[in-house]
Tab-separated table of C-alpha atoms in Angstrom:
chain	number	residue	atom	x	y	z
B	468	UNK	CA	-18.195	80.975	-33.960
B	469	UNK	CA	-18.371	77.913	-36.208
B	470	UNK	CA	-21.561	77.673	-38.441
B	471	UNK	CA	-21.736	73.928	-37.973
B	472	UNK	CA	-21.443	74.086	-34.104
B	473	UNK	CA	-24.473	76.907	-34.230
B	474	UNK	CA	-26.933	74.501	-36.453
B	475	UNK	CA	-25.857	71.453	-34.323
B	476	UNK	CA	-26.913	73.281	-31.294
B	477	UNK	CA	-29.825	74.888	-33.001
B	478	UNK	CA	-31.006	71.100	-34.041
B	479	UNK	CA	-29.851	70.075	-30.208
B	480	UNK	CA	-32.572	72.590	-28.964
B	481	UNK	CA	-35.467	71.666	-31.286
B	482	UNK	CA	-35.127	67.920	-30.349
B	483	UNK	CA	-34.922	68.657	-26.540
B	484	UNK	CA	-38.080	70.807	-26.720
B	485	UNK	CA	-39.587	68.151	-29.161
B	486	UNK	CA	-40.404	70.570	-31.528
B	487	UNK	CA	-40.865	70.098	-35.468
B	488	UNK	CA	-39.365	71.824	-38.208
B	489	UNK	CA	-42.407	73.374	-39.071
B	490	UNK	CA	-43.000	74.668	-35.593
B	491	UNK	CA	-39.911	75.940	-35.027
B	492	UNK	CA	-39.734	77.590	-38.619
B	493	UNK	CA	-43.197	79.278	-37.825
B	494	UNK	CA	-41.871	80.505	-34.483
B	495	UNK	CA	-38.671	81.945	-35.821
B	496	UNK	CA	-40.917	83.763	-38.666
B	497	UNK	CA	-39.370	81.527	-41.584
B	498	UNK	CA	-42.109	81.445	-44.694
B	499	UNK	CA	-41.833	77.582	-45.044
B	500	UNK	CA	-40.070	74.887	-43.223
B	501	UNK	CA	-37.620	74.528	-46.125
B	502	UNK	CA	-35.686	77.737	-44.691
B	503	UNK	CA	-34.939	75.657	-41.419
B	504	UNK	CA	-34.101	72.419	-43.023
B	505	UNK	CA	-31.249	74.247	-44.864
B	506	UNK	CA	-29.915	75.713	-41.725
B	507	UNK	CA	-29.802	72.381	-39.995
B	508	UNK	CA	-28.244	70.909	-43.053
B	509	UNK	CA	-25.426	73.252	-43.074
B	510	UNK	CA	-26.637	74.836	-46.340
B	511	UNK	CA	-27.891	78.263	-45.120
B	512	UNK	CA	-26.407	80.333	-42.052
B	513	UNK	CA	-28.669	81.422	-39.193
B	514	UNK	CA	-28.625	84.990	-38.975
B	515	UNK	CA	-27.822	86.963	-36.032
B	516	UNK	CA	-31.330	88.413	-35.224
B	517	UNK	CA	-32.550	84.806	-35.897
B	518	UNK	CA	-30.402	83.305	-33.482
B	519	UNK	CA	-31.153	86.125	-30.996
B	520	UNK	CA	-34.974	84.866	-31.584
B	521	UNK	CA	-34.072	81.179	-31.361
B	522	UNK	CA	-32.406	82.033	-27.777
B	523	UNK	CA	-35.717	83.731	-26.870
B	524	UNK	CA	-37.971	80.687	-28.196
B	525	UNK	CA	-35.716	78.286	-25.949
B	526	UNK	CA	-34.907	79.963	-23.356
B	527	UNK	CA	-31.249	80.021	-23.467
B	528	UNK	CA	-28.545	82.926	-23.651
B	529	UNK	CA	-27.325	83.918	-26.850
B	530	UNK	CA	-23.764	82.576	-25.759
B	531	UNK	CA	-25.274	79.216	-25.945
B	532	UNK	CA	-24.654	79.122	-29.449
B	533	UNK	CA	-21.490	80.879	-29.561
B	534	UNK	CA	-19.778	79.504	-26.406
B	535	UNK	CA	-16.391	77.042	-27.417
B	536	UNK	CA	-16.969	75.297	-23.897
B	537	UNK	CA	-20.381	73.662	-24.830
B	538	UNK	CA	-21.026	70.345	-26.914
B	539	UNK	CA	-24.887	70.366	-27.660
B	540	UNK	CA	-25.688	68.526	-30.612
B	541	UNK	CA	-22.141	67.346	-31.568
B	542	UNK	CA	-21.239	64.372	-29.172
B	543	UNK	CA	-22.914	61.060	-28.799
B	544	UNK	CA	-22.874	59.427	-25.404
B	545	UNK	CA	-23.293	55.959	-24.292
B	546	UNK	CA	-23.841	55.750	-20.421
B	547	UNK	CA	-23.355	52.481	-18.417
B	548	UNK	CA	-25.453	52.999	-15.403
B	549	UNK	CA	-28.097	51.114	-13.002
B	550	UNK	CA	-31.065	52.965	-11.921
B	551	UNK	CA	-29.586	56.264	-12.778
B	552	UNK	CA	-32.164	59.410	-12.536
B	553	UNK	CA	-33.240	60.290	-16.165
B	554	UNK	CA	-33.117	63.992	-15.248
B	555	UNK	CA	-29.996	63.808	-13.242
B	556	UNK	CA	-28.241	61.887	-16.204
B	557	UNK	CA	-29.565	64.511	-18.711
B	558	UNK	CA	-28.043	67.500	-16.813
B	559	UNK	CA	-24.772	65.474	-16.108
B	560	UNK	CA	-24.342	64.648	-19.671
B	561	UNK	CA	-24.234	68.440	-20.551
B	562	UNK	CA	-22.117	69.155	-17.920
B	563	UNK	CA	-19.722	66.342	-19.162
B	564	UNK	CA	-19.893	67.718	-22.469
B	565	UNK	CA	-18.780	71.137	-21.516
B	566	UNK	CA	-15.684	69.523	-20.141
B	567	UNK	CA	-15.039	67.761	-23.261
B	568	UNK	CA	-15.559	70.945	-25.363
B	569	UNK	CA	-13.339	72.687	-23.137
B	570	UNK	CA	-10.509	70.315	-23.549
B	571	UNK	CA	-10.872	70.353	-27.188
B	572	UNK	CA	-11.119	73.923	-27.643
B	573	UNK	CA	-7.882	75.070	-25.353
B	574	UNK	CA	-6.287	71.809	-27.272
B	575	UNK	CA	-6.614	73.504	-30.545
B	576	UNK	CA	-5.634	76.786	-29.192
B	577	UNK	CA	-2.268	75.323	-27.931
B	578	UNK	CA	-1.631	73.614	-31.323
B	579	UNK	CA	-2.449	70.166	-30.096
B	580	UNK	CA	-3.475	67.220	-32.266
B	581	UNK	CA	-6.974	66.983	-31.325
B	582	UNK	CA	-7.615	63.880	-33.588
B	583	UNK	CA	-8.337	60.268	-31.493
B	584	UNK	CA	-6.700	57.570	-33.595
B	585	UNK	CA	-8.699	54.279	-33.146
B	586	UNK	CA	-8.081	51.109	-35.123
B	587	UNK	CA	-10.616	49.382	-36.900
B	588	UNK	CA	-11.690	46.036	-35.269
B	589	UNK	CA	-13.205	43.527	-37.637
B	590	UNK	CA	-16.289	42.677	-35.235
B	591	UNK	CA	-20.085	42.593	-35.880
B	592	UNK	CA	-22.901	41.030	-34.094
B	593	UNK	CA	-21.974	37.881	-36.042
B	594	UNK	CA	-18.636	37.518	-34.439
B	595	UNK	CA	-17.832	34.699	-32.226
B	596	UNK	CA	-16.879	35.623	-28.674
B	597	UNK	CA	-13.587	34.025	-29.297
B	598	UNK	CA	-13.403	36.733	-32.093
B	599	UNK	CA	-14.086	39.659	-29.592
B	600	UNK	CA	-11.541	38.081	-26.966
B	601	UNK	CA	-8.858	37.919	-29.484
B	602	UNK	CA	-9.637	41.303	-30.637
B	603	UNK	CA	-9.178	42.510	-27.182
B	604	UNK	CA	-5.700	41.039	-27.056
B	605	UNK	CA	-4.521	42.413	-30.240
B	606	UNK	CA	-5.456	45.936	-29.017
B	607	UNK	CA	-3.388	45.196	-25.915
B	608	UNK	CA	-0.522	44.017	-27.770
B	609	UNK	CA	-0.730	47.162	-30.163
B	610	UNK	CA	-0.845	49.389	-26.967
B	611	UNK	CA	2.081	47.464	-25.134
B	612	UNK	CA	0.139	46.980	-21.912
B	613	UNK	CA	2.564	44.494	-20.690
B	614	UNK	CA	1.752	41.502	-18.709
B	615	UNK	CA	-0.857	43.368	-16.149
B	616	UNK	CA	-2.892	45.393	-19.083
B	617	UNK	CA	-4.991	46.960	-16.057
B	618	UNK	CA	-2.042	49.003	-14.758
B	619	UNK	CA	-1.506	50.913	-18.110
B	620	UNK	CA	-4.347	50.807	-20.023
B	621	UNK	CA	-5.631	54.569	-18.856
B	622	UNK	CA	-2.459	56.022	-19.908
B	623	UNK	CA	-2.048	53.995	-23.064
B	624	UNK	CA	-5.695	55.325	-24.395
B	625	UNK	CA	-4.849	58.852	-23.632
B	626	UNK	CA	-1.157	58.658	-25.218
B	627	UNK	CA	-1.752	56.090	-27.857
B	628	UNK	CA	-4.916	56.579	-29.071
B	629	UNK	CA	-5.679	59.877	-28.318
B	630	UNK	CA	-8.655	59.294	-26.250
B	631	UNK	CA	-9.485	61.577	-23.589
B	632	UNK	CA	-10.045	59.820	-20.132
B	633	UNK	CA	-11.574	61.405	-17.472
B	634	UNK	CA	-11.991	60.076	-13.918
B	635	UNK	CA	-15.110	61.763	-12.280
B	636	UNK	CA	-17.509	61.911	-9.820
B	637	UNK	CA	-20.472	60.796	-11.633
B	638	UNK	CA	-24.044	60.958	-10.409
B	639	UNK	CA	-25.561	58.280	-8.426
B	640	UNK	CA	-26.006	54.845	-10.733
B	641	UNK	CA	-23.492	55.641	-13.177
B	642	UNK	CA	-20.178	54.007	-13.644
B	643	UNK	CA	-18.694	55.107	-17.198
B	644	UNK	CA	-19.690	56.555	-20.367
B	645	UNK	CA	-18.069	56.597	-23.894
B	646	UNK	CA	-18.406	59.646	-25.804
B	647	UNK	CA	-17.831	59.873	-29.656
B	648	UNK	CA	-17.132	63.502	-31.442
B	649	UNK	CA	-15.808	63.798	-35.114
B	650	UNK	CA	-12.477	64.309	-34.217
B	651	UNK	CA	-12.011	63.491	-30.708
B	652	UNK	CA	-13.326	60.571	-28.668
B	653	UNK	CA	-13.800	60.129	-24.601
B	654	UNK	CA	-14.478	57.664	-21.871
B	655	UNK	CA	-15.638	59.072	-18.501
B	656	UNK	CA	-15.080	56.508	-15.464
B	657	UNK	CA	-16.585	56.760	-12.147
B	658	UNK	CA	-13.375	56.911	-9.919
B	659	UNK	CA	-15.206	55.918	-6.943
B	660	UNK	CA	-15.611	52.656	-8.145
B	661	UNK	CA	-13.271	49.613	-7.038
B	662	UNK	CA	-9.922	49.134	-9.136
B	663	UNK	CA	-11.374	46.326	-11.006
B	664	UNK	CA	-14.651	47.692	-11.874
B	665	UNK	CA	-12.535	50.804	-13.482
B	666	UNK	CA	-10.256	48.840	-15.475
B	667	UNK	CA	-13.184	46.854	-17.092
B	668	UNK	CA	-15.449	49.981	-17.598
B	669	UNK	CA	-12.477	51.613	-19.400
B	670	UNK	CA	-12.050	48.407	-21.625
B	671	UNK	CA	-15.830	48.104	-22.047
B	672	UNK	CA	-16.177	51.667	-23.278
B	673	UNK	CA	-12.965	51.618	-25.408
B	674	UNK	CA	-14.896	48.267	-27.106
B	675	UNK	CA	-17.487	50.543	-27.984
B	676	UNK	CA	-15.559	53.409	-29.372
B	677	UNK	CA	-13.808	50.888	-31.567
B	678	UNK	CA	-16.907	49.531	-33.015
B	679	UNK	CA	-19.387	52.510	-33.208
B	680	UNK	CA	-19.674	52.585	-36.725
B	681	UNK	CA	-20.598	48.699	-37.028
B	682	UNK	CA	-22.738	48.222	-33.532
B	683	UNK	CA	-23.845	51.758	-32.403
B	684	UNK	CA	-24.444	51.572	-28.876
B	685	UNK	CA	-27.570	52.740	-27.040
B	686	UNK	CA	-27.261	55.909	-25.154
B	687	UNK	CA	-28.032	54.409	-21.970
B	688	UNK	CA	-26.950	51.062	-21.025
B	689	UNK	CA	-27.625	48.585	-18.343
B	690	UNK	CA	-24.976	47.209	-16.177
B	691	UNK	CA	-27.280	44.049	-16.234
B	692	UNK	CA	-27.055	42.276	-19.816
B	693	UNK	CA	-30.173	43.918	-21.615
B	694	UNK	CA	-33.556	41.681	-22.916
B	695	UNK	CA	-33.436	42.573	-26.764
B	696	UNK	CA	-31.447	40.118	-28.610
B	697	UNK	CA	-28.608	42.225	-30.704
B	698	UNK	CA	-28.281	44.212	-27.651
B	699	UNK	CA	-27.559	41.628	-25.529
B	700	UNK	CA	-25.345	39.869	-28.020
B	701	UNK	CA	-23.190	43.551	-28.408
B	702	UNK	CA	-22.900	43.698	-24.716
B	703	UNK	CA	-21.441	39.993	-24.673
B	704	UNK	CA	-18.958	40.783	-27.362
B	705	UNK	CA	-17.837	43.769	-25.242
B	706	UNK	CA	-17.552	41.657	-22.175
B	707	UNK	CA	-15.378	38.989	-24.047
B	708	UNK	CA	-13.046	41.642	-25.558
B	709	UNK	CA	-12.568	43.140	-22.171
B	710	UNK	CA	-11.613	40.017	-20.949
B	711	UNK	CA	-9.138	39.441	-23.937
B	712	UNK	CA	-7.879	42.895	-23.319
B	713	UNK	CA	-7.344	42.820	-19.509
B	714	UNK	CA	-6.580	39.230	-19.111
B	715	UNK	CA	-4.487	38.177	-22.641
B	716	UNK	CA	-3.732	34.495	-22.838
B	717	UNK	CA	-0.157	34.968	-22.291
B	718	UNK	CA	-0.504	36.448	-18.655
B	719	UNK	CA	-3.388	33.385	-17.920
B	720	UNK	CA	-0.693	30.798	-19.136
B	721	UNK	CA	2.105	32.654	-16.869
B	722	UNK	CA	0.025	32.683	-14.064
B	723	UNK	CA	-1.178	29.259	-13.966
B	724	UNK	CA	2.571	27.975	-14.833
B	725	UNK	CA	3.980	30.088	-11.826
B	726	UNK	CA	0.821	29.036	-9.350
B	727	UNK	CA	-1.227	26.100	-10.574
B	728	UNK	CA	-4.860	26.415	-9.504
B	729	UNK	CA	-5.675	24.322	-6.411
B	730	UNK	CA	-8.600	21.629	-6.434
B	731	UNK	CA	-11.505	21.964	-3.951
B	732	UNK	CA	-12.135	24.928	-1.711
B	733	UNK	CA	-8.691	26.263	-2.018
B	734	UNK	CA	-9.713	27.219	-5.889
B	735	UNK	CA	-12.058	30.158	-4.689
B	736	UNK	CA	-8.953	32.103	-2.899
B	737	UNK	CA	-6.516	31.152	-5.516
B	738	UNK	CA	-8.993	33.018	-7.992
B	739	UNK	CA	-9.527	36.059	-5.381
B	740	UNK	CA	-5.545	36.672	-4.930
B	741	UNK	CA	-5.030	36.057	-8.678
B	742	UNK	CA	-7.658	38.881	-9.864
B	743	UNK	CA	-6.261	41.329	-7.296
B	744	UNK	CA	-2.942	40.658	-9.087
B	745	UNK	CA	-4.429	41.320	-12.492
B	746	UNK	CA	-6.291	44.236	-11.577
B	747	UNK	CA	-9.721	42.569	-12.501
B	748	UNK	CA	-12.530	40.919	-10.302
B	749	UNK	CA	-12.942	37.750	-9.162
B	750	UNK	CA	-16.105	36.607	-11.267
B	751	UNK	CA	-14.378	38.186	-14.465
B	752	UNK	CA	-11.180	35.991	-13.905
B	753	UNK	CA	-13.508	32.918	-13.165
B	754	UNK	CA	-15.008	33.194	-16.646
B	755	UNK	CA	-11.746	33.846	-18.497
B	756	UNK	CA	-10.683	30.604	-16.908
B	757	UNK	CA	-13.524	28.542	-18.019
B	758	UNK	CA	-13.184	30.011	-21.602
B	759	UNK	CA	-9.396	29.156	-21.577
B	760	UNK	CA	-10.165	25.484	-20.272
B	761	UNK	CA	-7.784	26.153	-17.097
B	762	UNK	CA	-11.199	25.471	-14.964
B	763	UNK	CA	-14.171	22.929	-15.811
B	764	UNK	CA	-17.878	23.636	-15.824
B	765	UNK	CA	-18.362	21.299	-13.059
B	766	UNK	CA	-16.774	23.537	-10.823
B	767	UNK	CA	-18.780	26.481	-11.060
B	768	UNK	CA	-20.908	25.318	-8.349
B	769	UNK	CA	-18.322	25.774	-6.005
B	770	UNK	CA	-17.271	29.519	-7.205
B	771	UNK	CA	-20.221	31.989	-6.815
B	772	UNK	CA	-19.428	35.302	-7.542
B	773	UNK	CA	-20.131	36.770	-3.800
B	774	UNK	CA	-17.412	34.125	-2.817
B	775	UNK	CA	-14.756	35.531	-5.469
B	776	UNK	CA	-15.142	39.199	-4.873
B	777	UNK	CA	-12.068	40.097	-2.630
B	778	UNK	CA	-12.690	41.945	0.211
B	779	UNK	CA	-10.080	44.833	-1.293
B	780	UNK	CA	-12.450	44.917	-4.349
B	781	UNK	CA	-15.162	47.221	-2.994
B	782	UNK	CA	-12.574	49.632	-1.427
B	783	UNK	CA	-11.001	52.465	-2.967
B	784	UNK	CA	-7.252	52.140	-1.986
B	785	UNK	CA	-5.976	53.807	-4.925
B	786	UNK	CA	-8.929	56.867	-5.708
B	787	UNK	CA	-7.573	58.367	-9.031
B	788	UNK	CA	-6.868	62.072	-9.137
B	789	UNK	CA	-9.881	63.946	-10.556
B	790	UNK	CA	-10.174	63.782	-14.209
B	791	UNK	CA	-6.816	63.392	-15.865
B	792	UNK	CA	-3.470	65.469	-15.886
B	793	UNK	CA	-3.600	65.833	-19.629
B	794	UNK	CA	-7.079	67.199	-19.209
B	795	UNK	CA	-5.828	69.653	-16.116
B	796	UNK	CA	-2.874	70.630	-17.926
B	797	UNK	CA	-5.020	71.852	-20.896
B	798	UNK	CA	-6.814	73.935	-18.364
B	799	UNK	CA	-3.799	75.139	-16.629
B	800	UNK	CA	-2.446	76.364	-20.076
B	801	UNK	CA	-5.474	78.013	-20.644
B	802	UNK	CA	-5.655	80.109	-17.423
B	803	UNK	CA	-1.645	80.724	-17.680
B	804	UNK	CA	-2.188	82.113	-21.409
B	805	UNK	CA	-5.393	84.145	-20.312
B	806	UNK	CA	-7.709	81.918	-22.541
B	807	UNK	CA	-9.948	81.315	-19.653
B	808	UNK	CA	-10.146	82.842	-16.172
B	809	UNK	CA	-9.569	80.635	-13.071
B	810	UNK	CA	-13.237	81.702	-12.177
B	811	UNK	CA	-14.782	80.629	-15.343
B	812	UNK	CA	-12.732	77.034	-15.052
B	813	UNK	CA	-14.013	76.559	-11.541
B	814	UNK	CA	-17.600	77.307	-12.609
B	815	UNK	CA	-17.151	74.649	-15.446
B	816	UNK	CA	-16.001	72.245	-13.149
B	817	UNK	CA	-18.622	73.002	-10.384
B	818	UNK	CA	-15.914	73.722	-7.526
B	819	UNK	CA	-14.557	76.768	-5.806
B	820	UNK	CA	-11.472	78.387	-6.849
B	821	UNK	CA	-9.520	77.276	-3.453
B	822	UNK	CA	-10.754	73.741	-4.807
B	823	UNK	CA	-9.332	74.473	-8.435
B	824	UNK	CA	-5.790	74.927	-6.662
B	825	UNK	CA	-6.194	71.624	-5.045
B	826	UNK	CA	-7.175	69.881	-8.239
B	827	UNK	CA	-3.806	71.174	-9.875
B	828	UNK	CA	-1.786	70.054	-6.849
B	829	UNK	CA	-3.438	66.381	-7.375
B	830	UNK	CA	-1.863	66.277	-10.595
B	831	UNK	CA	1.570	67.651	-9.479
B	832	UNK	CA	1.024	70.987	-11.214
B	833	UNK	CA	1.810	74.449	-9.907
B	834	UNK	CA	-1.489	76.862	-9.901
B	835	UNK	CA	-1.232	79.299	-12.705
B	836	UNK	CA	-3.186	82.040	-10.769
B	837	UNK	CA	-2.901	84.160	-7.839
B	838	UNK	CA	-5.349	83.474	-4.922
């Protein structure tokens, strides 16, 4: 196992237990704290007997340090949630990390390129909302998303940016997450959310991956705007980036040219139907139209968000298949080549072996094992 991964996991365990370097150094029998510091900095390897002792101290198996299907200490997550239980979220993060680690490990064995290529965007907390929307449009053009970006965004993020996208059943209160690794980035989307919400969350998490170095997001974000000034600014920039990405200027101009927005009460219906065509929410389209000068500020009183939400927006007419074909193909290959057993994959995904067969069928793949 890579010595780098081992030291990351040791550090993660220490942080999880809220132990100081001095406390852990004493427990491991080191003469001083500097020995542990050298290990965590990669200047000294953790010996096997020391690893066994560390496993005993933290109550984990020795395989915690050597399992390639483990991400502890490596990935940085940012969760978009509303009132999610902290302990449940911690456990789910560990589970999601194992999915990402499994994909990375099997991809490397298969010879795939495991290196997300994200374009740098010139955005900071001092950028304007117009700048953020323009960057969103530019990313959409680079990815060739076409006139209805929401329809192709997930596929393009995976194929063009080598970023893993997983549509998953999450713990209660979670709508999405971004995960950054040194070589691989991932986006997690609650597949039970309405299409418009899934599209928005995907664009929002992409913004965080693109700006992680200049505006690192908090590990846990609220779906409502935060109170802190800088954090609030980042989330507003993310919203405008998502608007530009999902509703580019050319698309809005074509929409308006083909069907001019009516006046009065009929406007709400026009926004609802137009939003459905674009795969976005009615409220999101309302604000985009306002910012582009298509509708006026004086019209907002007659356009409350609850009126603009389409009845189809809250339903799951097209529930995505679990995870993604790219992910499921990787584990299928791993089973077929003997790198991992079907039983271990089922355990990894917390499903039965029979359900694993159904998962392959969801993506049009044959079952790589005999039941």
